[in-house]
PDB file of C-alpha atoms in Angstrom:
ATOM      1  CA  MET A   1     -28.568 -57.255-169.516  1.00  0.00           C
ATOM      2  CA  ALA A   2     -25.857 -54.767-170.397  1.00  0.00           C
ATOM      3  CA  HIS A   3     -23.234 -56.981-168.756  1.00  0.00           C
ATOM      4  CA  LEU A   4     -24.525 -60.040-170.566  1.00  0.00           C
ATOM      5  CA  ARG A   5     -24.419 -58.223-173.889  1.00  0.00           C
ATOM      6  CA  GLU A   6     -20.830 -57.185-173.162  1.00  0.00           C
ATOM      7  CA  ALA A   7     -19.972 -60.785-172.276  1.00  0.00           C
ATOM      8  CA  ALA A   8     -21.589 -61.960-175.504  1.00  0.00           C
ATOM      9  CA  GLU A   9     -19.321 -59.623-177.452  1.00  0.00           C
ATOM     10  CA  LEU A  10     -16.311 -61.220-175.761  1.00  0.00           C
ATOM     11  CA  THR A  11     -17.301 -64.803-176.550  1.00  0.00           C
ATOM     12  CA  ASN A  12     -16.679 -66.640-179.761  1.00  0.00           C
ATOM     13  CA  ARG A  13     -19.086 -69.372-180.861  1.00  0.00           C
ATOM     14  CA  GLU A  14     -16.417 -71.236-182.834  1.00  0.00           C
ATOM     15  CA  ARG A  15     -13.559 -70.896-180.334  1.00  0.00           C
ATOM     16  CA  ASP A  16     -15.534 -71.741-177.170  1.00  0.00           C
ATOM     17  CA  PRO A  17     -19.056 -72.937-178.028  1.00  0.00           C
ATOM     18  CA  GLY A  18     -19.795 -73.918-174.426  1.00  0.00           C
ATOM     19  CA  GLN A  19     -19.063 -70.445-173.073  1.00  0.00           C
ATOM     20  CA  TRP A  20     -20.995 -68.849-175.929  1.00  0.00           C
ATOM     21  CA  ALA A  21     -23.985 -71.115-175.243  1.00  0.00           C
ATOM     22  CA  GLU A  22     -24.022 -70.289-171.526  1.00  0.00           C
ATOM     23  CA  ILE A  23     -24.053 -66.551-172.234  1.00  0.00           C
ATOM     24  CA  GLN A  24     -26.853 -67.002-174.777  1.00  0.00           C
ATOM     25  CA  HIS A  25     -28.802 -69.043-172.238  1.00  0.00           C
ATOM     26  CA  ALA A  26     -28.447 -66.277-169.646  1.00  0.00           C
ATOM     27  CA  ILE A  27     -29.500 -63.615-172.165  1.00  0.00           C
ATOM     28  CA  ALA A  28     -32.588 -65.634-173.083  1.00  0.00           C
ATOM     29  CA  ASP A  29     -33.478 -65.973-169.380  1.00  0.00           C
ATOM     30  CA  VAL A  30     -33.316 -62.218-168.858  1.00  0.00           C
ATOM     31  CA  LEU A  31     -35.330 -61.548-172.008  1.00  0.00           C
ATOM     32  CA  ILE A  32     -37.988 -63.996-170.813  1.00  0.00           C
ATOM     33  CA  ASP A  33     -38.080 -62.286-167.413  1.00  0.00           C
ATOM     34  CA  GLN A  34     -38.502 -58.936-169.194  1.00  0.00           C
ATOM     35  CA  GLY A  35     -41.334 -60.266-171.348  1.00  0.00           C
ATOM     36  CA  GLN A  36     -39.354 -59.825-174.563  1.00  0.00           C
ATOM     37  CA  TYR A  37     -40.423 -63.186-175.929  1.00  0.00           C
ATOM     38  CA  ARG A  38     -39.784 -62.565-179.602  1.00  0.00           C
ATOM     39  CA  GLU A  39     -36.146 -61.649-178.983  1.00  0.00           C
ATOM     40  CA  ALA A  40     -35.835 -64.498-176.465  1.00  0.00           C
ATOM     41  CA  ALA A  41     -37.092 -66.886-179.150  1.00  0.00           C
ATOM     42  CA  THR A  42     -34.405 -65.692-181.557  1.00  0.00           C
ATOM     43  CA  VAL A  43     -31.672 -66.156-178.961  1.00  0.00           C
ATOM     44  CA  SER A  44     -33.090 -69.523-177.870  1.00  0.00           C
ATOM     45  CA  ALA A  45     -33.323 -70.773-181.449  1.00  0.00           C
ATOM     46  CA  GLY A  46     -29.660 -69.891-182.000  1.00  0.00           C
ATOM     47  CA  ARG A  47     -28.630 -71.698-178.851  1.00  0.00           C
ATOM     48  CA  ALA A  48     -30.748 -74.758-179.694  1.00  0.00           C
ATOM     49  CA  GLY A  49     -29.183 -74.902-183.152  1.00  0.00           C
ATOM     50  CA  SER A  50     -25.715 -74.633-181.687  1.00  0.00           C
ATOM     51  CA  ALA A  51     -26.427 -77.399-179.165  1.00  0.00           C
ATOM     52  CA  ARG A  52     -27.785 -79.619-181.930  1.00  0.00           C
ATOM     53  CA  GLU A  53     -24.639 -79.050-184.019  1.00  0.00           C
ATOM     54  CA  ARG A  54     -22.288 -79.550-181.093  1.00  0.00           C
ATOM     55  CA  PHE A  55     -23.922 -82.428-179.221  1.00  0.00           C
ATOM     56  CA  GLY A  56     -26.461 -83.963-181.594  1.00  0.00           C
ATOM     57  CA  PRO A  57     -30.248 -83.817-181.681  1.00  0.00           C
ATOM     58  CA  GLU A  58     -30.898 -86.111-178.697  1.00  0.00           C
ATOM     59  CA  ASN A  59     -28.333 -84.815-176.229  1.00  0.00           C
ATOM     60  CA  PRO A  60     -29.805 -83.595-172.895  1.00  0.00           C
ATOM     61  CA  ASP A  61     -28.387 -80.097-173.452  1.00  0.00           C
ATOM     62  CA  THR A  62     -29.983 -79.951-176.888  1.00  0.00           C
ATOM     63  CA  LEU A  63     -33.310 -81.140-175.482  1.00  0.00           C
ATOM     64  CA  ARG A  64     -33.190 -78.504-172.728  1.00  0.00           C
ATOM     65  CA  SER A  65     -32.473 -75.832-175.332  1.00  0.00           C
ATOM     66  CA  ARG A  66     -35.371 -77.023-177.464  1.00  0.00           C
ATOM     67  CA  SER A  67     -37.609 -76.996-174.392  1.00  0.00           C
ATOM     68  CA  ARG A  68     -36.685 -73.398-173.614  1.00  0.00           C
ATOM     69  CA  LEU A  69     -37.447 -72.427-177.210  1.00  0.00           C
ATOM     70  CA  ALA A  70     -40.823 -74.175-177.028  1.00  0.00           C
ATOM     71  CA  TYR A  71     -41.603 -72.331-173.788  1.00  0.00           C
ATOM     72  CA  VAL A  72     -40.715 -68.983-175.340  1.00  0.00           C
ATOM     73  CA  LEU A  73     -42.909 -69.772-178.334  1.00  0.00           C
ATOM     74  CA  TRP A  74     -45.739 -70.576-175.953  1.00  0.00           C
ATOM     75  CA  ARG A  75     -45.258 -67.223-174.223  1.00  0.00           C
ATOM     76  CA  GLN A  76     -45.769 -65.555-177.609  1.00  0.00           C
ATOM     77  CA  ARG A  77     -49.498 -66.087-177.743  1.00  0.00           C
ATOM     78  CA  ALA A  78     -49.492 -66.104-181.538  1.00  0.00           C
ATOM     79  CA  ALA A  79     -47.094 -69.064-181.582  1.00  0.00           C
ATOM     80  CA  HIS A  80     -49.091 -71.538-179.453  1.00  0.00           C
ATOM     81  CA  ARG A  81     -49.405 -74.048-182.302  1.00  0.00           C
ATOM     82  CA  ASP A  82     -45.659 -73.984-182.891  1.00  0.00           C
ATOM     83  CA  ALA A  83     -45.022 -74.375-179.166  1.00  0.00           C
ATOM     84  CA  GLU A  84     -47.425 -77.285-178.871  1.00  0.00           C
ATOM     85  CA  ALA A  85     -45.792 -79.043-181.821  1.00  0.00           C
ATOM     86  CA  ALA A  86     -42.333 -78.451-180.318  1.00  0.00           C
ATOM     87  CA  PHE A  87     -43.388 -79.793-176.922  1.00  0.00           C
ATOM     88  CA  ARG A  88     -44.983 -82.878-178.482  1.00  0.00           C
ATOM     89  CA  LYS A  89     -41.781 -83.647-180.416  1.00  0.00           C
ATOM     90  CA  LEU A  90     -39.732 -83.261-177.234  1.00  0.00           C
ATOM     91  CA  ILE A  91     -42.052 -85.545-175.298  1.00  0.00           C
ATOM     92  CA  ALA A  92     -41.795 -88.236-177.974  1.00  0.00           C
ATOM     93  CA  VAL A  93     -37.980 -88.101-177.929  1.00  0.00           C
ATOM     94  CA  GLU A  94     -37.794 -88.057-174.133  1.00  0.00           C
ATOM     95  CA  GLU A  95     -40.222 -90.968-173.798  1.00  0.00           C
ATOM     96  CA  ARG A  96     -38.038 -92.979-176.170  1.00  0.00           C
ATOM     97  CA  LEU A  97     -34.710 -91.976-174.573  1.00  0.00           C
ATOM     98  CA  LEU A  98     -35.615 -91.590-170.923  1.00  0.00           C
ATOM     99  CA  GLY A  99     -38.846 -93.499-170.490  1.00  0.00           C
ATOM    100  CA  ALA A 100     -42.406 -92.386-169.938  1.00  0.00           C
ATOM    101  CA  GLN A 101     -41.975 -92.057-166.159  1.00  0.00           C
ATOM    102  CA  ASP A 102     -38.696 -90.123-166.148  1.00  0.00           C
ATOM    103  CA  PRO A 103     -38.959 -86.780-164.292  1.00  0.00           C
ATOM    104  CA  GLU A 104     -37.881 -84.814-167.403  1.00  0.00           C
ATOM    105  CA  THR A 105     -40.514 -86.545-169.525  1.00  0.00           C
ATOM    106  CA  LEU A 106     -43.192 -86.012-166.895  1.00  0.00           C
ATOM    107  CA  ALA A 107     -42.242 -82.339-166.532  1.00  0.00           C
ATOM    108  CA  ARG A 108     -42.474 -81.832-170.271  1.00  0.00           C
ATOM    109  CA  ARG A 109     -45.955 -83.350-170.314  1.00  0.00           C
ATOM    110  CA  GLU A 110     -46.997 -80.534-167.999  1.00  0.00           C
ATOM    111  CA  TRP A 111     -45.854 -77.875-170.479  1.00  0.00           C
ATOM    112  CA  PRO A 112     -47.689 -74.595-170.105  1.00  0.00           C
ATOM    113  CA  ARG A 113     -51.162 -74.632-171.525  1.00  0.00           C
TER     114      ARG A 113
END
């Protein structure tokens, strides 16, 4: 985590949003692995917002970021309702964009319960 935090200090969201997003993604993964779900949610929300701004709300990268945020919310037991709502919104978008039988859509339907 220390190396990722150092890398985050060296990235610039405005200058290279892709690099910044990848570092944030890696930080969120480590925080999830460490069980630090509240902090992972904050990092994931920032990355999802950045992806939405950069690519639009229905871009695959944005949807993956939103999925990660929903998962982190689910891991925070107090946020199950928020996670369920987030997963349902993702499923609706993916069914419309990808189809009901697409692997991404099917995987999302199996969100953690």
